[in-house]
Amino acid sequence: MKHTPQFVRQIILTAVAVLAVALPGNAQTKPITDLQPTVILISLDAFRYDYLAKYPSPNLNYLARTGVRARWLIPSFPTKTFPNHYTIATGLYPAHHGIVENEFYDPQFDAVFNLHKREEVEKGRWWLGEPIWVTAEKQNQRTAALFFPGTEAEIAGRRPSYWKVYDDKLSNDDRIDTILQWLDLPQGQRPTLLTAYFSEADDVGHHFGPDSKQTRQAVFELDQAIGRLIDGLRSRQILAQVNLIIVSDHGMATSDPKNMILLDQMFDTSLAERIFWTPEIVSIFPRPGYEQQIYSSLRQHLPPQARVFRKSELPERFHYRDSARIAPLLVLPDEGWALMNREGLIAVNQSESGPSKGRHGYDNKLRSMRATFIGHGQAFKSHTVVAPFSNIQIYNIMARILGLKAAPNDGDSTAARQVLKRSKQREKP
Ligand code: AMP
Ligand code: ZN
Ligand code: ZN
């Protein structure tokens, strides 16, 4: 059968129209022609540095290949979620920004912070230093957060212009579409810094382990979300312009349920005022006058797979001393090992999921704790792989892209010079 040119044209137009509607986040998108330097900071919790090569992830690999990627990103100690996210946001080590663990005690407030205690997470007094969204808001830029630890609190009197209460049920598609809708706002209302957060690689990594087929699938699903974002940016004709930063907070170690140390049998827990139990770090606040006794008992009874440290004895490279929120005594196990008390062990044995097959929180030098950094967009070098750098450097990278005067922080300009294109304008002090 022979078709007229008009018929063929009609078919093509119809196909294009159908495709335009079917493409995610693409309905009636208009090109954005007046974009200011913009950063989208995307955190993929526990996305270990090797997942990019290990698991199918075409969209992330496209960004990593055409943009700039660090061989790995060095997380800060402790390799937990809240401390590292807030380090990424502030350029400060956890001891300096105050979020020293996911759960910790402040002697001055005589209160406990916990990532699951909503009323505490939203209180500004915990969050020290200056996160990048506060730096931007202070300098008259708009910011928007689709979750990122710290964005739900008023810090130094500021919040992101647009933010939402953390909701782990919000679908990935809805998260991406919200980011795109914020970009569709008219200039003046449109944010120049946007954050997004995805927890799948962490959730599934804990449950099934980093080498499981479920983690492979989680990576693929995260990659689909990134694909939706790429499509949305492309349809707005700003994919090459927007500066995408894709990071993770830490990696994930395989943990064998057999590798467990029952710690409360090794010292008299009644000599402690409070103890924060996590499998990877146990923080002990001794009763006045009992520090030495607890310390000696642990020195005597701990197996070779765990060590007790006085705060002052922790390795310098942890930068984990200068805060009253850090406990006087800490017990740290080897990679993959878990510290427990009897209560915790019973709870784990009774839980449906059983013991975790993946863990993080260990020494930030471990290969398994290495995190991910990808930069893509106008300010970033292209087709470049750079040496590993610490996550304290990301704040300065973002400040430089956005043309902001950075607040004092623990980073310097070395990573920014590695990953960003030279720009005469940006190089000015
Ligand atoms: P971790 O215990 O270090 O593995 O912490 C990871 C958990 O942090 C994830 O399961 C997330 O659900 C949770 N999380 C991440 N961001 C937030 C937030 N803004 N508020 C409360 N929980 C969060
Ligand atoms: Zn995490
Ligand atoms: Zn986790």
XYZ file of C-alpha atoms and ligand atoms in Angstrom:
454
model
C 0.000 0.000 0.000
C 1.283 3.431 -0.919
C 0.783 6.400 1.461
C 0.523 10.008 0.402
C 3.164 12.361 1.856
C 0.360 14.150 3.686
C -0.745 10.891 5.315
C 2.844 10.115 6.410
C 3.226 13.633 7.822
C 0.007 13.228 9.765
C 1.212 9.905 11.235
C 4.526 11.486 12.312
C 2.803 14.480 13.920
C 0.407 12.195 15.784
C 3.302 10.030 16.994
C 5.207 13.096 18.202
C 2.129 14.391 20.032
C 1.480 11.012 21.698
C 5.127 10.751 22.697
C 5.156 14.263 24.123
C 2.222 13.467 26.388
C 3.546 10.044 27.320
C 7.004 11.250 28.262
C 7.208 11.716 32.015
C 7.078 15.215 33.418
C 6.720 16.454 29.905
C 3.122 17.538 29.549
C 2.953 21.020 28.043
C 6.463 21.929 29.070
C 7.768 25.233 27.854
C 11.450 25.866 27.324
C 13.045 27.812 30.170
C 15.044 30.606 28.597
C 16.033 32.730 31.590
C 17.687 30.218 33.928
C 20.138 31.642 36.457
C 23.070 29.440 37.565
C 21.201 26.578 39.215
C 22.151 23.534 41.285
C 20.021 20.444 41.825
C 21.560 18.467 44.678
C 20.340 14.887 44.638
C 21.173 12.485 47.425
C 20.904 8.750 46.845
C 21.260 7.400 50.370
C 23.915 4.661 50.694
C 24.652 4.567 46.949
C 28.076 2.944 47.246
C 30.783 4.197 44.878
C 30.899 0.944 42.896
C 27.153 0.611 42.209
C 27.540 2.706 39.050
C 29.769 0.083 37.468
C 28.284 -2.919 39.244
C 24.584 -2.453 38.516
C 22.675 -1.400 35.368
C 22.122 2.344 35.627
C 22.188 3.876 32.142
C 21.027 7.354 33.142
C 23.440 7.786 36.031
C 26.197 6.399 33.851
C 25.310 8.863 31.099
C 25.687 11.773 33.547
C 28.889 10.307 35.024
C 30.413 9.737 31.579
C 29.510 13.064 30.016
C 30.019 15.125 33.175
C 32.546 14.755 35.956
C 32.762 11.922 38.443
C 35.001 11.345 41.430
C 36.515 7.862 41.621
C 34.721 7.950 44.932
C 33.547 10.475 47.506
C 35.076 10.182 50.977
C 32.342 10.281 53.616
C 32.891 11.828 57.041
C 32.957 9.843 60.254
C 30.552 8.513 61.469
C 29.324 7.113 58.148
C 25.665 7.638 59.057
C 22.904 9.453 57.247
C 22.194 12.660 59.173
C 25.831 13.530 60.006
C 26.917 13.132 56.378
C 23.996 14.897 54.765
C 24.573 17.896 56.972
C 28.296 17.804 56.202
C 27.452 17.909 52.499
C 25.138 20.861 53.173
C 27.555 22.860 55.373
C 31.120 21.820 54.482
C 31.663 21.127 58.197
C 32.727 17.938 59.936
C 29.970 16.482 62.144
C 31.759 17.621 65.332
C 31.551 21.189 63.965
C 27.988 21.181 62.604
C 26.565 19.432 65.646
C 24.694 16.523 64.024
C 27.180 14.014 65.390
C 24.972 10.910 64.951
C 21.427 10.005 63.911
C 20.707 10.028 67.634
C 22.728 11.958 70.216
C 22.544 13.850 73.496
C 23.302 17.508 74.123
C 24.406 18.121 77.740
C 23.626 21.836 77.550
C 20.039 21.295 76.365
C 19.774 18.076 78.407
C 17.847 16.698 75.447
C 18.155 13.960 72.840
C 18.031 14.421 69.063
C 16.787 11.522 66.983
C 16.108 11.475 63.242
C 12.712 9.893 63.883
C 11.650 12.545 66.429
C 9.932 14.978 64.123
C 9.640 17.772 66.683
C 13.414 17.660 67.297
C 14.386 17.382 63.608
C 12.390 20.597 63.056
C 14.107 22.530 65.884
C 16.785 24.905 64.670
C 18.867 24.741 67.841
C 20.416 21.369 66.888
C 21.689 22.467 63.489
C 24.911 24.466 63.771
C 26.892 26.095 60.981
C 25.323 27.416 57.792
C 23.808 25.045 55.237
C 23.995 26.052 51.597
C 20.263 26.855 51.392
C 20.640 29.373 54.225
C 23.706 30.897 52.529
C 21.649 31.240 49.330
C 18.518 32.617 50.997
C 20.601 35.185 52.901
C 22.050 36.345 49.600
C 18.613 36.723 48.038
C 18.362 33.495 46.115
C 15.361 31.184 46.412
C 15.879 27.561 47.447
C 13.622 24.499 47.430
C 13.926 21.188 49.233
C 12.244 17.950 48.421
C 13.773 16.544 51.555
C 17.309 16.826 52.834
C 18.208 16.554 56.505
C 18.142 20.055 57.974
C 15.732 21.581 55.475
C 12.769 21.124 57.816
C 14.260 23.349 60.535
C 14.633 27.104 60.755
C 18.405 27.572 60.901
C 19.862 31.003 61.679
C 16.353 32.368 61.179
C 15.963 30.964 57.642
C 14.370 28.048 55.852
C 14.271 27.124 52.182
C 11.599 29.207 50.426
C 9.917 25.915 49.475
C 10.210 22.782 51.617
C 8.205 19.749 52.679
C 7.964 17.598 55.768
C 9.791 14.317 55.173
C 7.471 11.666 53.754
C 9.177 8.414 52.860
C 6.008 7.250 51.057
C 6.126 9.989 48.421
C 6.822 8.245 45.109
C 10.009 8.907 43.186
C 8.001 10.205 40.233
C 6.221 12.707 42.462
C 9.564 13.849 43.884
C 11.014 14.454 40.430
C 7.846 16.152 39.187
C 7.862 18.523 42.158
C 11.447 19.522 41.340
C 10.432 20.164 37.728
C 7.395 22.192 38.801
C 9.601 24.392 40.966
C 11.812 25.013 37.948
C 8.722 26.035 35.971
C 8.098 28.954 38.342
C 8.760 32.408 36.884
C 12.172 33.904 37.534
C 12.117 35.662 40.891
C 10.122 32.801 42.384
C 12.184 30.053 40.763
C 14.745 28.453 43.105
C 18.413 28.366 42.119
C 19.213 25.594 44.591
C 17.003 22.520 44.765
C 17.531 19.378 46.818
C 16.060 15.901 46.534
C 16.538 12.744 48.570
C 15.942 9.064 47.808
C 16.311 6.289 50.374
C 15.835 3.033 48.379
C 19.480 2.017 48.106
C 19.768 2.394 51.894
C 16.508 0.631 52.775
C 17.145 -2.306 50.485
C 20.903 -2.390 51.165
C 20.288 -2.845 54.907
C 17.660 -5.484 54.367
C 19.259 -7.639 51.695
C 22.904 -6.533 51.610
C 24.846 -4.510 49.010
C 25.446 -7.510 46.724
C 21.814 -8.654 46.518
C 19.566 -8.724 43.472
C 17.189 -6.466 45.404
C 19.877 -3.782 45.684
C 20.539 -4.192 41.983
C 16.831 -3.583 41.352
C 16.776 -0.584 43.734
C 19.664 0.982 41.797
C 17.770 0.427 38.560
C 14.670 2.110 39.977
C 16.691 5.075 41.225
C 18.185 5.294 37.773
C 14.691 5.443 36.264
C 13.915 8.417 38.526
C 17.081 10.141 37.312
C 15.962 9.337 33.755
C 12.660 11.091 34.423
C 14.559 14.140 35.654
C 16.835 14.123 32.591
C 13.793 13.948 30.295
C 12.101 16.789 32.164
C 15.196 18.996 31.948
C 15.727 18.117 28.301
C 12.138 18.998 27.392
C 12.668 22.380 29.080
C 15.900 22.737 27.077
C 17.996 23.206 30.202
C 19.705 19.819 30.596
C 23.111 21.203 29.606
C 22.676 24.295 31.751
C 21.395 22.990 35.076
C 24.137 21.796 37.416
C 23.206 18.375 38.695
C 25.108 17.085 41.687
C 24.410 13.465 42.497
C 25.894 12.324 45.783
C 25.549 9.701 48.414
C 26.195 10.004 52.105
C 28.122 6.735 52.605
C 28.384 3.199 51.255
C 27.206 -0.139 52.642
C 29.131 -3.086 54.090
C 28.016 -6.695 53.978
C 27.185 -7.853 57.442
C 27.013 -11.480 58.469
C 24.401 -11.944 61.223
C 26.893 -14.253 62.973
C 29.287 -11.345 63.504
C 27.613 -9.954 66.573
C 29.097 -8.838 69.899
C 26.870 -8.817 72.967
C 28.348 -5.709 74.541
C 26.212 -5.246 77.640
C 27.788 -8.366 79.112
C 31.194 -6.712 78.986
C 30.657 -3.780 81.348
C 28.288 -2.707 84.095
C 25.750 -0.646 82.172
C 24.379 0.827 85.423
C 27.631 2.842 85.673
C 26.551 4.806 82.614
C 24.229 7.805 82.683
C 23.133 7.076 79.138
C 24.113 4.767 76.297
C 23.242 5.181 72.621
C 23.095 1.735 71.095
C 23.671 1.352 67.389
C 25.235 -1.770 65.896
C 28.116 0.213 64.416
C 28.838 2.755 67.197
C 27.973 2.576 70.864
C 28.248 5.952 72.636
C 28.597 5.835 76.413
C 28.128 8.769 78.818
C 29.515 7.405 82.152
C 28.152 8.480 85.516
C 30.505 11.011 87.120
C 33.619 9.202 88.362
C 32.991 5.916 86.501
C 34.622 6.511 83.137
C 37.806 4.637 84.022
C 35.920 1.648 85.388
C 33.794 1.237 82.261
C 36.833 1.786 80.053
C 38.942 -0.829 81.870
C 36.161 -3.379 81.853
C 35.670 -2.991 78.115
C 39.422 -3.111 77.460
C 39.486 -6.379 79.303
C 36.451 -8.075 77.788
C 36.098 -6.859 74.208
C 36.972 -9.386 71.498
C 39.572 -8.383 68.873
C 36.782 -7.286 66.475
C 35.900 -4.207 68.572
C 37.708 -1.418 70.397
C 36.829 1.086 73.097
C 38.096 4.652 72.692
C 38.114 7.617 74.954
C 36.984 10.555 72.843
C 40.521 12.000 73.013
C 42.000 8.743 71.664
C 39.910 8.589 68.501
C 42.019 8.812 65.352
C 42.698 12.441 64.399
C 41.479 11.718 60.859
C 37.929 11.135 62.200
C 37.721 14.840 63.228
C 35.372 13.516 65.876
C 36.366 15.148 69.146
C 35.377 18.832 69.380
C 31.808 18.523 70.525
C 30.146 18.009 73.893
C 27.568 15.961 71.988
C 30.150 13.239 71.310
C 30.175 10.740 74.188
C 33.273 10.398 76.422
C 33.545 6.697 75.499
C 32.870 5.061 72.146
C 32.951 1.412 71.138
C 33.618 0.736 67.448
C 33.519 -2.690 65.804
C 35.265 -3.931 62.681
C 33.586 -3.692 59.307
C 30.407 -5.759 59.095
C 30.313 -6.514 62.822
C 27.418 -5.457 65.053
C 27.367 -4.390 68.704
C 24.190 -5.271 70.575
C 22.620 -5.442 73.993
C 20.284 -8.250 75.001
C 17.175 -6.148 74.403
C 18.323 -5.263 70.907
C 19.129 -8.869 70.123
C 15.677 -10.060 71.225
C 14.048 -7.325 69.135
C 16.074 -8.335 66.074
C 15.273 -12.019 66.527
C 11.571 -11.273 66.865
C 11.440 -8.903 63.912
C 10.083 -10.204 60.629
C 13.081 -9.036 58.662
C 15.693 -10.494 61.025
C 19.205 -9.072 61.336
C 20.442 -6.571 58.752
C 22.567 -7.921 55.936
C 24.038 -4.514 55.204
C 25.403 -1.888 57.574
C 27.183 1.461 57.584
C 28.555 3.746 60.263
C 32.059 2.274 60.267
C 35.487 3.863 59.668
C 35.177 6.313 56.777
C 38.428 4.982 55.283
C 36.897 1.596 54.476
C 36.315 0.756 50.843
C 32.752 -0.347 51.635
C 31.922 3.091 53.096
C 32.958 5.001 49.955
C 30.251 7.211 48.500
C 29.379 8.621 45.055
C 29.890 12.040 43.444
C 28.704 12.999 39.948
C 28.554 16.569 38.617
C 26.904 17.446 35.303
C 25.978 20.769 33.732
C 27.244 24.125 32.637
C 29.690 24.736 35.489
C 31.156 21.229 35.528
C 33.967 19.796 33.484
C 32.844 17.178 30.998
C 34.154 13.685 30.292
C 36.350 13.899 33.384
C 37.170 11.542 36.228
C 38.846 13.076 39.280
C 40.636 11.723 42.335
C 38.557 11.008 45.449
C 37.776 13.985 47.674
C 36.055 14.530 51.008
C 32.384 15.435 51.235
C 33.316 18.575 53.233
C 34.207 20.061 49.812
C 30.739 19.997 48.277
C 29.495 23.121 50.069
C 32.233 25.236 48.461
C 31.546 23.690 45.037
C 27.871 24.680 45.290
C 28.640 28.155 46.659
C 30.987 28.794 43.771
C 28.496 27.655 41.116
C 25.777 29.837 42.630
C 28.082 32.852 42.957
C 27.615 32.948 46.740
C 29.991 34.155 49.409
C 30.621 30.977 51.364
C 30.287 30.836 55.152
C 33.368 29.613 57.068
C 33.699 25.846 56.688
C 36.165 22.945 56.850
C 36.616 22.640 53.073
C 38.891 24.529 50.693
C 38.945 25.187 46.956
C 40.819 22.059 45.806
C 37.816 19.938 44.817
C 36.057 22.925 43.226
C 39.137 23.431 41.047
C 39.141 19.733 40.135
C 35.499 19.487 39.096
C 34.491 22.953 37.868
C 35.359 24.562 34.571
C 37.535 27.595 34.856
C 35.440 30.706 34.789
C 37.145 34.064 34.988
C 34.069 35.489 36.624
C 33.855 32.702 39.190
C 37.570 32.782 39.980
C 37.285 36.339 41.310
C 37.550 36.493 45.110
P 20.317 5.397 58.582
O 19.773 4.946 59.913
O 21.608 6.136 58.738
O 20.355 4.289 57.607
O 19.248 6.474 58.056
C 18.498 6.310 56.877
C 17.078 6.697 57.101
O 16.960 8.098 57.306
C 16.203 6.406 55.893
O 15.461 5.233 56.104
C 15.284 7.604 55.774
O 13.932 7.227 55.814
C 15.637 8.461 56.980
N 15.565 9.889 56.642
C 16.184 10.532 55.647
N 15.862 11.847 55.621
C 15.033 12.048 56.652
C 14.362 13.190 57.175
N 14.502 14.390 56.601
N 13.595 13.020 58.275
C 13.475 11.806 58.853
N 14.065 10.687 58.406
C 14.845 10.801 57.311
Zn 22.474 7.107 54.746
Zn 21.263 3.305 56.424
